[in-house]
Short mmCIF file of C-alpha atoms and ligand atoms in Angstrom, two decimals:
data_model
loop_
_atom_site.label_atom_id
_atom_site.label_comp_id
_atom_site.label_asym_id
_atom_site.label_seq_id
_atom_site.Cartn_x
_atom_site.Cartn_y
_atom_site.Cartn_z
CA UNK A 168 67.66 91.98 263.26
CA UNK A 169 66.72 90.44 259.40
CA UNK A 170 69.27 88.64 257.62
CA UNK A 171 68.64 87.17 253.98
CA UNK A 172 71.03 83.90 253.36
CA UNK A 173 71.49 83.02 249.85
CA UNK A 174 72.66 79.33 249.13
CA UNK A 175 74.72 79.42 246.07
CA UNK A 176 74.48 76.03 244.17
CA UNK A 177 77.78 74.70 245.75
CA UNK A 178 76.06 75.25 248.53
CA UNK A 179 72.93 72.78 248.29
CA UNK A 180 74.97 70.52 245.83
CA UNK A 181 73.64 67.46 248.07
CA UNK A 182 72.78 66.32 251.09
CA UNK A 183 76.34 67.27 253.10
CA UNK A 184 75.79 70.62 252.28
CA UNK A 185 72.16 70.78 253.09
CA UNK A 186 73.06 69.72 256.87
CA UNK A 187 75.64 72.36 256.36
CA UNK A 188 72.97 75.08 255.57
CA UNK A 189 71.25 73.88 258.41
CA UNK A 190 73.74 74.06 261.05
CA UNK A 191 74.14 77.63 260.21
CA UNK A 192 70.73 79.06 259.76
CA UNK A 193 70.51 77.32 262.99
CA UNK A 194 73.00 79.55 264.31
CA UNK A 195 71.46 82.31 264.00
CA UNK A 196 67.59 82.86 264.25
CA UNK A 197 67.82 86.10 262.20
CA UNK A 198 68.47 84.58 259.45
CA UNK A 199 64.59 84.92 258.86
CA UNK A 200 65.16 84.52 254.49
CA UNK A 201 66.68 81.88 252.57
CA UNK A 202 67.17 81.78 248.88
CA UNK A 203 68.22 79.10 246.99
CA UNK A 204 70.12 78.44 244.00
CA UNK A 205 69.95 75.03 242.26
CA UNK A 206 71.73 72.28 243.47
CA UNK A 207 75.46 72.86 241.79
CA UNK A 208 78.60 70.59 241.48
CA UNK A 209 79.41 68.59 244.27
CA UNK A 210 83.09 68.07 242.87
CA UNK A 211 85.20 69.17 239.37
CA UNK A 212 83.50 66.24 237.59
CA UNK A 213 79.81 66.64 238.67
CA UNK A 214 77.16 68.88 236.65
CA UNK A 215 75.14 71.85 237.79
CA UNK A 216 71.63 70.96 237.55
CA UNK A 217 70.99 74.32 235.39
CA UNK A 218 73.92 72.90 233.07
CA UNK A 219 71.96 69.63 232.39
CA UNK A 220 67.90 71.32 232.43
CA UNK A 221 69.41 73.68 229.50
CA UNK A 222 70.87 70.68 227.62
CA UNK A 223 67.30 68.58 228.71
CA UNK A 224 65.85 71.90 226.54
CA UNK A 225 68.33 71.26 223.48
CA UNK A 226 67.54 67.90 222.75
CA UNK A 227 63.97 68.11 223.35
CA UNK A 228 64.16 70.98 220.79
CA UNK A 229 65.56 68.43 218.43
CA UNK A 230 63.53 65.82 219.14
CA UNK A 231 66.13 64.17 220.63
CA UNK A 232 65.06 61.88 223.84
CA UNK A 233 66.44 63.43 226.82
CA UNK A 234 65.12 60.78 229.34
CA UNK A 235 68.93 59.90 231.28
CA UNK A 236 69.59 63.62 231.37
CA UNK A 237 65.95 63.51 233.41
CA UNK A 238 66.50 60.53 235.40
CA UNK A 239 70.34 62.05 236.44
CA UNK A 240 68.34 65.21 237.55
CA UNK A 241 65.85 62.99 239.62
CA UNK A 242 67.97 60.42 240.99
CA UNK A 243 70.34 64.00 242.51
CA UNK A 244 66.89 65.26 244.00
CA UNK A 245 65.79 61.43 245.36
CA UNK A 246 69.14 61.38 246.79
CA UNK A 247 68.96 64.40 248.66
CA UNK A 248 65.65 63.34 249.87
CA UNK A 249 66.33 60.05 251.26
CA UNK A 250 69.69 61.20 253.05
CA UNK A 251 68.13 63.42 254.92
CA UNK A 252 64.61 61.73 255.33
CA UNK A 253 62.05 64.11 254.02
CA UNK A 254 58.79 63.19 252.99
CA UNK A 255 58.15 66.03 250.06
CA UNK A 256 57.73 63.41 246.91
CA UNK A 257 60.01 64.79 244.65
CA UNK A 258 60.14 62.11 242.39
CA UNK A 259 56.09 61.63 241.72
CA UNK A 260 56.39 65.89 241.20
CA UNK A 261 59.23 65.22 238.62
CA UNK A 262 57.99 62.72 237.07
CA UNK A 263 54.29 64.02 237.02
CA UNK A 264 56.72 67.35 235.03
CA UNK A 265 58.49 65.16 232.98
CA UNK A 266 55.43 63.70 231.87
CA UNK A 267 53.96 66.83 230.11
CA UNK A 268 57.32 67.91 228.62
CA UNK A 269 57.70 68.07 225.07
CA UNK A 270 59.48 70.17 222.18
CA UNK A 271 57.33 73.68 222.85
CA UNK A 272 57.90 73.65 226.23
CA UNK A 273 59.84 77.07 227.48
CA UNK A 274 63.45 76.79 228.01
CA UNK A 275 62.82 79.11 230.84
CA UNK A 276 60.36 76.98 232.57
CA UNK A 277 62.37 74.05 232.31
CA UNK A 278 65.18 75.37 233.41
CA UNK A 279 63.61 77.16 236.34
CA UNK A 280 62.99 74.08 238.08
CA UNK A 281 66.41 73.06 239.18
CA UNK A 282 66.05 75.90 241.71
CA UNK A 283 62.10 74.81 241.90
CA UNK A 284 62.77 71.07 243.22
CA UNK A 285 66.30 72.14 245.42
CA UNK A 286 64.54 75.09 247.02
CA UNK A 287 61.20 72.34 247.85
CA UNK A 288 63.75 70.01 249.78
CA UNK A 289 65.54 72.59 251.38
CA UNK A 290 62.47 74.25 253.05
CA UNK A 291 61.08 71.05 254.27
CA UNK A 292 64.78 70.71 255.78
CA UNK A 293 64.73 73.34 257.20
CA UNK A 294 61.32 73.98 258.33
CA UNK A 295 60.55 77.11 256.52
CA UNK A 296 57.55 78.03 254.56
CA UNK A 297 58.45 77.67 250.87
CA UNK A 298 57.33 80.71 248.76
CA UNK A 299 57.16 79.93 245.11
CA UNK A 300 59.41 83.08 242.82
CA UNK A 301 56.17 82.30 240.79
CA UNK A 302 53.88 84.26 243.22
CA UNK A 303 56.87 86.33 245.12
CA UNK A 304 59.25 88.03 242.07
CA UNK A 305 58.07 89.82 239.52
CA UNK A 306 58.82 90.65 235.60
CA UNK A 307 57.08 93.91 233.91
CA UNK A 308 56.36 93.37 230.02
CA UNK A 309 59.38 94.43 229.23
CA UNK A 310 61.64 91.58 231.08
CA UNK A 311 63.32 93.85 233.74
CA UNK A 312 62.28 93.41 237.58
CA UNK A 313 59.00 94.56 238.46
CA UNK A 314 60.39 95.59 242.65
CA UNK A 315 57.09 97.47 243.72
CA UNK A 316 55.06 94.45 243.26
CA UNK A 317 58.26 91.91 243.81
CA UNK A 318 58.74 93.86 247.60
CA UNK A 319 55.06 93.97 248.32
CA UNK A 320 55.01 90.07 247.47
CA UNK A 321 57.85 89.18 249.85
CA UNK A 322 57.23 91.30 252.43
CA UNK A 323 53.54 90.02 252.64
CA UNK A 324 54.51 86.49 252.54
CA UNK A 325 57.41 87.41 255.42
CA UNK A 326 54.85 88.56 257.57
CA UNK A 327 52.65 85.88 257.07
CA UNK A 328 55.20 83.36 257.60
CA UNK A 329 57.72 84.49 259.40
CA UNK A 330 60.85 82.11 258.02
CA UNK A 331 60.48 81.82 254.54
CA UNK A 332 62.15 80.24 251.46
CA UNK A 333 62.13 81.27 247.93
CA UNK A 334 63.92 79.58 245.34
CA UNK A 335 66.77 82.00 242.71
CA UNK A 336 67.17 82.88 239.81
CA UNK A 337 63.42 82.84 238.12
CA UNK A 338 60.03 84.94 238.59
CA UNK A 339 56.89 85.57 236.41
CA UNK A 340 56.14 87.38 233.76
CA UNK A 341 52.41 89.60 233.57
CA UNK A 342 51.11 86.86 231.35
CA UNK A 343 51.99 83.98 233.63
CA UNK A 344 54.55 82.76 232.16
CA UNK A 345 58.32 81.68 234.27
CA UNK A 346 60.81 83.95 233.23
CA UNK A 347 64.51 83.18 234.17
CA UNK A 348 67.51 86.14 235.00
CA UNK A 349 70.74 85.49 233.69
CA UNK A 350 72.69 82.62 234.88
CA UNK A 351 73.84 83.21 238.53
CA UNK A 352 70.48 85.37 238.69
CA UNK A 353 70.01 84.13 241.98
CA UNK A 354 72.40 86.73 243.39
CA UNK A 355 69.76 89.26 242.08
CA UNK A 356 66.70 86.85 243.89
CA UNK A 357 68.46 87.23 247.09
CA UNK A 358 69.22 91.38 246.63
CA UNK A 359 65.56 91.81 245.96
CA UNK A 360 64.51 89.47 248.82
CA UNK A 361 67.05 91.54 251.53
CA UNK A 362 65.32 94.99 249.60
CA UNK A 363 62.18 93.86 250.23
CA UNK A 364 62.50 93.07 253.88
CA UNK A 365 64.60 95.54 254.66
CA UNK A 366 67.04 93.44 255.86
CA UNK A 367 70.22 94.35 257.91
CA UNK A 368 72.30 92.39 255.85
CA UNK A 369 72.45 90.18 253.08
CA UNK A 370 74.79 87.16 253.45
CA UNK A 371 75.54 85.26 250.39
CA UNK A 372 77.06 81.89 250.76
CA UNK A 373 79.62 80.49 248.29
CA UNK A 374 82.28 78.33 248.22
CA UNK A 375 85.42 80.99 249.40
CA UNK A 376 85.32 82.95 252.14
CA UNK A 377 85.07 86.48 250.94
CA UNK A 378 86.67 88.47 247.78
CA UNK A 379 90.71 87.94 247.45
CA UNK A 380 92.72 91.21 247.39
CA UNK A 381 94.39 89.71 244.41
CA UNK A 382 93.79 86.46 241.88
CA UNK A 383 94.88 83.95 243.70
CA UNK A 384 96.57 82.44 240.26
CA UNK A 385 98.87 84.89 240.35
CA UNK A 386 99.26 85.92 244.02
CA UNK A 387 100.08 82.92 246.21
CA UNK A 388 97.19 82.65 249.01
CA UNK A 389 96.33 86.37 249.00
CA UNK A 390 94.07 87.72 251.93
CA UNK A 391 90.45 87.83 251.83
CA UNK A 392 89.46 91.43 251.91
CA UNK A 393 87.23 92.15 255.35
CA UNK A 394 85.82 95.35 253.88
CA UNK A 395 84.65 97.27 251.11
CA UNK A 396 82.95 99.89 250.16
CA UNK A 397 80.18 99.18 246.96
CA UNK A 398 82.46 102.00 245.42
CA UNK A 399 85.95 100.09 244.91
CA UNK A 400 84.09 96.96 244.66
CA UNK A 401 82.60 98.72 241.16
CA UNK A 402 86.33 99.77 240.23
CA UNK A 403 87.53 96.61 241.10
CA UNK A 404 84.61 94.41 238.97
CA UNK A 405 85.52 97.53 236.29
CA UNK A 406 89.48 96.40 236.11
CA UNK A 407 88.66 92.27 235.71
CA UNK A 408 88.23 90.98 239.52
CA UNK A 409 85.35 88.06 238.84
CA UNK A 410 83.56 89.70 241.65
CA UNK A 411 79.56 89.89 242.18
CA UNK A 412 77.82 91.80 239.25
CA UNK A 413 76.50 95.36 239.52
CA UNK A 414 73.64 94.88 238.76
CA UNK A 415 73.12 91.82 240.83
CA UNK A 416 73.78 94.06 244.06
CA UNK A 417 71.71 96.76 242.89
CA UNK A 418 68.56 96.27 245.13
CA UNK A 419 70.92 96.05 248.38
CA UNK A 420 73.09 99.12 247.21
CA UNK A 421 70.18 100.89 246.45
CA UNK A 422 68.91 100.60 249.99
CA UNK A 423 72.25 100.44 252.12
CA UNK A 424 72.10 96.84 253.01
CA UNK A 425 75.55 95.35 254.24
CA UNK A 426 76.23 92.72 251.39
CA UNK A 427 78.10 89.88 253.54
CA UNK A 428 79.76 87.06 251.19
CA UNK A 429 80.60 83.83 253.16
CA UNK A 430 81.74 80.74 253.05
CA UNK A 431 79.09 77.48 253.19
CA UNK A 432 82.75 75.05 254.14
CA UNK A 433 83.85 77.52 256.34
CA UNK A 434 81.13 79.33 258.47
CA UNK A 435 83.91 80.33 260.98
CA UNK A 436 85.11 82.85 258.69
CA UNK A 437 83.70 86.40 258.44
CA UNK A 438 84.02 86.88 254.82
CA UNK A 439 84.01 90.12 252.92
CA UNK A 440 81.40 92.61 254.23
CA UNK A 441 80.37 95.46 251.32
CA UNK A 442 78.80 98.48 252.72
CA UNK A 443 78.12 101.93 251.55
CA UNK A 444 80.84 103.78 253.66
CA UNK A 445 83.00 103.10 256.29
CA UNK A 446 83.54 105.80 258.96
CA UNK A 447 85.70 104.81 261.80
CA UNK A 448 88.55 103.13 260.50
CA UNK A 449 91.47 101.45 262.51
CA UNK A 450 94.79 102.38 261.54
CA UNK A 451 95.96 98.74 260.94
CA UNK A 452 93.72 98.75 257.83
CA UNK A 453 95.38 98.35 254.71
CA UNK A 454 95.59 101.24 252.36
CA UNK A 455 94.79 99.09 249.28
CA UNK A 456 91.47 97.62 249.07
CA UNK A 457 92.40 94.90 246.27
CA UNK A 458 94.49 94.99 243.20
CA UNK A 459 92.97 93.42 240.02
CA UNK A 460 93.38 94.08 236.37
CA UNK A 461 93.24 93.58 232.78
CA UNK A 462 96.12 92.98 229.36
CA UNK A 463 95.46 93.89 225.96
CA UNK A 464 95.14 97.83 226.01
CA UNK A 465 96.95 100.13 223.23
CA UNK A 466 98.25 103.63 224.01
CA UNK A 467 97.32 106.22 221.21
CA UNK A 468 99.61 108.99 221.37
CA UNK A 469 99.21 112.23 219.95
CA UNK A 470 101.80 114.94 219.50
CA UNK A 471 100.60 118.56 218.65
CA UNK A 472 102.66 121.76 219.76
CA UNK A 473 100.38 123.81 222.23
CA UNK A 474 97.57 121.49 222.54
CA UNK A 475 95.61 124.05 224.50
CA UNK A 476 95.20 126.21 221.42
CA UNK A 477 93.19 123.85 219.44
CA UNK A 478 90.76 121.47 219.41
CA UNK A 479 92.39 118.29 218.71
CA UNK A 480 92.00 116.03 221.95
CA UNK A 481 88.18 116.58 221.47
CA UNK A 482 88.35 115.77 217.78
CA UNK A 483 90.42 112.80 218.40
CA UNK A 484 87.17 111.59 220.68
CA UNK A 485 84.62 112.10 218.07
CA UNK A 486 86.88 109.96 216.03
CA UNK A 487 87.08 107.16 218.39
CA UNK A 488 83.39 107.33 218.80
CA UNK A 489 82.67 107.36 215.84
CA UNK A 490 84.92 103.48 215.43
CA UNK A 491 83.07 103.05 218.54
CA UNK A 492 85.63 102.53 220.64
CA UNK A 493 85.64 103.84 223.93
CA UNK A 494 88.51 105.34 225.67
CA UNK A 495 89.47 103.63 229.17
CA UNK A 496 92.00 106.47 230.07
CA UNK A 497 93.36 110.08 229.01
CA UNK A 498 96.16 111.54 230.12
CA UNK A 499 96.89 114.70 228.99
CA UNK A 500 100.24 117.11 228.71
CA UNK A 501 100.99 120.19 227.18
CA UNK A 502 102.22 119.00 223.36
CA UNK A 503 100.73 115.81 223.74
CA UNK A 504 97.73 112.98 224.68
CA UNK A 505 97.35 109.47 225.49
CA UNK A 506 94.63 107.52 225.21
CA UNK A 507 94.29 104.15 225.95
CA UNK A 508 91.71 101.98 224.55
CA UNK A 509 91.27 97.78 224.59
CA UNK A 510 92.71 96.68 221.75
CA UNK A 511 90.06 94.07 221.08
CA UNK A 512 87.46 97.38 220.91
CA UNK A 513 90.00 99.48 218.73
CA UNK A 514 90.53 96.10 216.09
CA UNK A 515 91.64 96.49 212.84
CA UNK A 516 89.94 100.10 212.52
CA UNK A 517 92.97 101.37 214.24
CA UNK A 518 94.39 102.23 211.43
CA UNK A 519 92.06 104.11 210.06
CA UNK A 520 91.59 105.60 213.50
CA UNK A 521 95.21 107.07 212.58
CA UNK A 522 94.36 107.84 209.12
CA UNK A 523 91.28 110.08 210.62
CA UNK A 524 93.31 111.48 213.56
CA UNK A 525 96.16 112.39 211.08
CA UNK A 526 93.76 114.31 208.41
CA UNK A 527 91.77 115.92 210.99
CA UNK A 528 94.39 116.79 213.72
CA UNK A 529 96.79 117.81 211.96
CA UNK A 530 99.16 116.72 214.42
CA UNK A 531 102.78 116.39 214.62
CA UNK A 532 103.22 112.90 215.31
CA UNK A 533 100.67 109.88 216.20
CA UNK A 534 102.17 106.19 217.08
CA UNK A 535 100.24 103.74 218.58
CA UNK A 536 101.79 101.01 221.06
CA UNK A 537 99.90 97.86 221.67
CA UNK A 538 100.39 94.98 224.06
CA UNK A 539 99.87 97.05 227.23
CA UNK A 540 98.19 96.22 230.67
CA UNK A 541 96.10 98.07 232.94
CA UNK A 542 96.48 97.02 236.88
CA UNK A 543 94.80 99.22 239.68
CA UNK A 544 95.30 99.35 243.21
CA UNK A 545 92.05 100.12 244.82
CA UNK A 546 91.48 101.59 247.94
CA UNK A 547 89.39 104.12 249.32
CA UNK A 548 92.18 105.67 251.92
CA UNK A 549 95.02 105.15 249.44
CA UNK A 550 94.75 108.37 247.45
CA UNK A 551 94.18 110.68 250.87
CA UNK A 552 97.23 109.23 251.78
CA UNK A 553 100.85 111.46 250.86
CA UNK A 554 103.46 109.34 248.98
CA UNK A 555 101.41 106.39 248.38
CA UNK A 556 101.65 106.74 245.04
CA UNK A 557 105.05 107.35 245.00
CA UNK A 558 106.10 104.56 247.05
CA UNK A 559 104.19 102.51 244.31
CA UNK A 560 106.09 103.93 241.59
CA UNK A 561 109.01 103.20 243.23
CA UNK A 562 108.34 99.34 244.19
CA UNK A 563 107.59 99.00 240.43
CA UNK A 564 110.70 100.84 239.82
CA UNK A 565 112.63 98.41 241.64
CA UNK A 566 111.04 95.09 240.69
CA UNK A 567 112.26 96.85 237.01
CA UNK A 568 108.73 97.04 235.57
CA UNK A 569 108.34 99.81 232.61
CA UNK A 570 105.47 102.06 233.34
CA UNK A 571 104.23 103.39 230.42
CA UNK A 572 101.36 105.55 231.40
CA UNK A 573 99.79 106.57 235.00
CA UNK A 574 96.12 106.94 236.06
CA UNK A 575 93.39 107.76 238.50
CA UNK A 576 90.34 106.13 238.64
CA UNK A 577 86.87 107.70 239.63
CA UNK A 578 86.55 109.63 242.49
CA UNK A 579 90.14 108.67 243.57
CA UNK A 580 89.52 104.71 244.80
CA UNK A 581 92.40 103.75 242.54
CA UNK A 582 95.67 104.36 241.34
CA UNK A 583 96.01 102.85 237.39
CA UNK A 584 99.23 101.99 236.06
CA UNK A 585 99.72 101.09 232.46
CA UNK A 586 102.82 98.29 231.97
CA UNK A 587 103.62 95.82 229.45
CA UNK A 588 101.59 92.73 229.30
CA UNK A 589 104.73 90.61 229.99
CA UNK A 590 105.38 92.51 233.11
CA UNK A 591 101.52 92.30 234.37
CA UNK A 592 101.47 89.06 236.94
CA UNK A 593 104.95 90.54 238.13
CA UNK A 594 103.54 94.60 238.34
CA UNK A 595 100.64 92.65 240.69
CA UNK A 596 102.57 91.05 242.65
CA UNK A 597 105.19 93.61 243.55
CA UNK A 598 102.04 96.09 244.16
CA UNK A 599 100.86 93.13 246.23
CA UNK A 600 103.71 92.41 248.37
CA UNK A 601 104.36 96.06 249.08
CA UNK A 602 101.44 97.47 249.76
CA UNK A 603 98.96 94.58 250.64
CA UNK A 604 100.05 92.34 253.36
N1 LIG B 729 71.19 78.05 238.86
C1 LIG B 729 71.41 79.23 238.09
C2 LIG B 729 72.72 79.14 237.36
O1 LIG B 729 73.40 78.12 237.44
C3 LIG B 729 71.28 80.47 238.88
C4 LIG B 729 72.19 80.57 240.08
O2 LIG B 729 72.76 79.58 240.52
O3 LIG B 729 72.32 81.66 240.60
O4 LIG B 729 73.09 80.06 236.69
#
């Protein structure tokens, strides 16, 4: 058994949550691959150490002195060290940095070494071998992932090692240089360090235990969602959950590594385990998944007698392409079509979109209705289910919410219902208190 742990920067904020990480790679000795993020916010009012290395950048770029930025960044690392009692000198390494800094040096580099310094202390801690994402993750030319070479490096240094620790969020580029991912890139560190291992799972450690069914500022305390397939998780990301990125789970999706997200305050809980399919299910599970989604849509309608005799719901599409606008939904009947769009996409070329649509259509009527939002229900054994949907309808019925249009997501996981935007926190929480708990 192989298990990567990412540390999140809430995670390895300071010192408390170091002994934290400790006490639960301790726990378990499979945990065989840590990754680190840089040392984060240890409450509302304290500064992510990425935050302050990209402002160190600004004001060196203006030729501004950035020293007490520098000296707040080293006095967080000195702290850590002298809590805990480790002998890596972190200051003298700083310092020896901060030294050769100056107006030309790379953002990227800079900023690379919050993870750098917090990923130094935390393998000492713990006692693993730290791996430098210098010599371990690789960039091609082109700035996207080099994973042949990336997998070949960590798997190398794995076997070498055997309990290893490689800091987020940065790797190297062919010509040497530090190259940094997008900010939370660490997520991506730790996919590509469970791909390359082949892990069995690939635990990432927040600060919440596991992906809410619903936002928890409009649901009161809403569950934690044990399971889900990569599938909804995509539809739910897709309708506005803030869940983990795509492409940041790529490398474990890829391979059908269990992604595990936990909870650094509260090990005790199992979090939210992601998998590619789940067989055997229990008939206590809940038949939706999560429920997440998004205001501001507008509902193009088109009315034209016998639609199936002409072309107009594929002319209407090369219009909208043509604006650029993409189309979120159809729905389609016999004298008429909806399609529903973001607003914010459509902008003020919606009425030219109508313009267009009525010259080239033909059509009897086309109105437009804005102020409408999307909500899904997710859930992979929802749609199998008979009257589900119904029962849905009917809850929203009740609760007196207007549903304006209906529709299925991909493959099924969801059930999409268009309402207005005043009636969105109430549509989620009647589809939440029905069908959720
Ligand atoms: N430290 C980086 C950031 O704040 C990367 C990460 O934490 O994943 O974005």
């Amino acid at each position: 058994m192989l298990k990567v742990a990412k540390f999140g920067g809430s995670s390895v904020a300071g010192a408390e949550q170091f002994k934290k990480v400790k006490a639960i790679i301790e726990a378990d000795p499979a945990r065989r691959i840590v990754v680190s993020s840089a040392a984060g916010k240890r409450s509302s009012e304290d500064h992510k150490l990425t935050d302050l290395l990209y402002l160190c950048h600004a004001h060196l770029t203006y030729g501004v002195s950035c020293d007490d930025i520098l000296e707040t960044i080293l006095r967080r690392f000195v702290e850590i060290k002298e809590a805990l009692g480790l002998s890596y000198d972190v200051e003298a390494e700083l310092r020896a940095y901060m030294a050769r800094l100056n107006k030309d040096t790379p953002v990227d580099e800079l900023v690379s070494r919050g993870e750098y310094f917090t990923s130094r202390l935390l393998a000492e801690y713990l006692g693993y071998t730290f791996v430098d994402a210098a010599s371990s993750v690789f960039f091609t030319v082109e700035g996207r992932i080099d994973k042949e070479r990336t997998y070949e490096a960590i798997s190398a240094a794995l076997k070498a090692n055997g309990r290893i620790l490689i800091p987020g969020f940065y790797g190297r580029l062919p010509s040497g240089k530090i190259r940094v991912m997008s900010r939370g890139g660490s997520d991506i560190s730790g996919a590509l360090a469970a791909a390359a291992a082949d892990a069995d799972v690939y635990e990432n450690w927040t600060d919440v235990s596991g992906i809410l069914m619903a936002d928890p500022r409009i649901v009161k305390d809403p569950a934690p969602i044990a399971k889900i397939t990569y599938a909804e998780l995509r539809e739910l990301a897709f309708m506005g959950a803030s869940v983990l990125h795509e492409d940041s789970i790529q490398p474990v999706k890829e391979k059908g590594i269990a992604l595990n997200i936990r909870n650094t305050n509260r090990p005790q809980d199992p979090g939210t385990m992601i998998v590619d399919s789940i067989e055997a299910e229990g008939s206590h599970e809940r038949f939706i998944t999560g429920i997440a989604g998004r205001r501001n849509f507008s509902i193009l309608t088109v009315q034209k007698r016998n639609l199936n005799a002409n072309r107009s719901l594929s002319q209407a599409l090369d219009i909208l392409d043509r604006y650029k606008a993409p189309v979120e939904h159809i729905t389609l009947g016999l004298d008429s079509f909806a399609l529903v769009l973001s607003t914010g996409a459509l902008g003020e070329a919606v009425y030219e979109v109508i313009a267009d649509l009525k010259k080239e259509c033909a059509p009897d009527d086309v109105s437009v209705q804005e102020g409408i939002a999307l909500v899904a229900a997710v859930g992979r054994k929802m749609t199998s289910k008979p009257g589900v949907s119904g029962r849905l309808f009917k809850a929203l019925g009740d609760a007196g919410v207007n549903i304006r249009t209906i529709a299925q997501g991909s493959d099924e996981l969801a059930i999409i219902v268009g309402v207005e935007n005043e009636q969105f926190e109430t549509a989620i929480r009647v589809m939440y208190d029905g069908f959720a708990g």
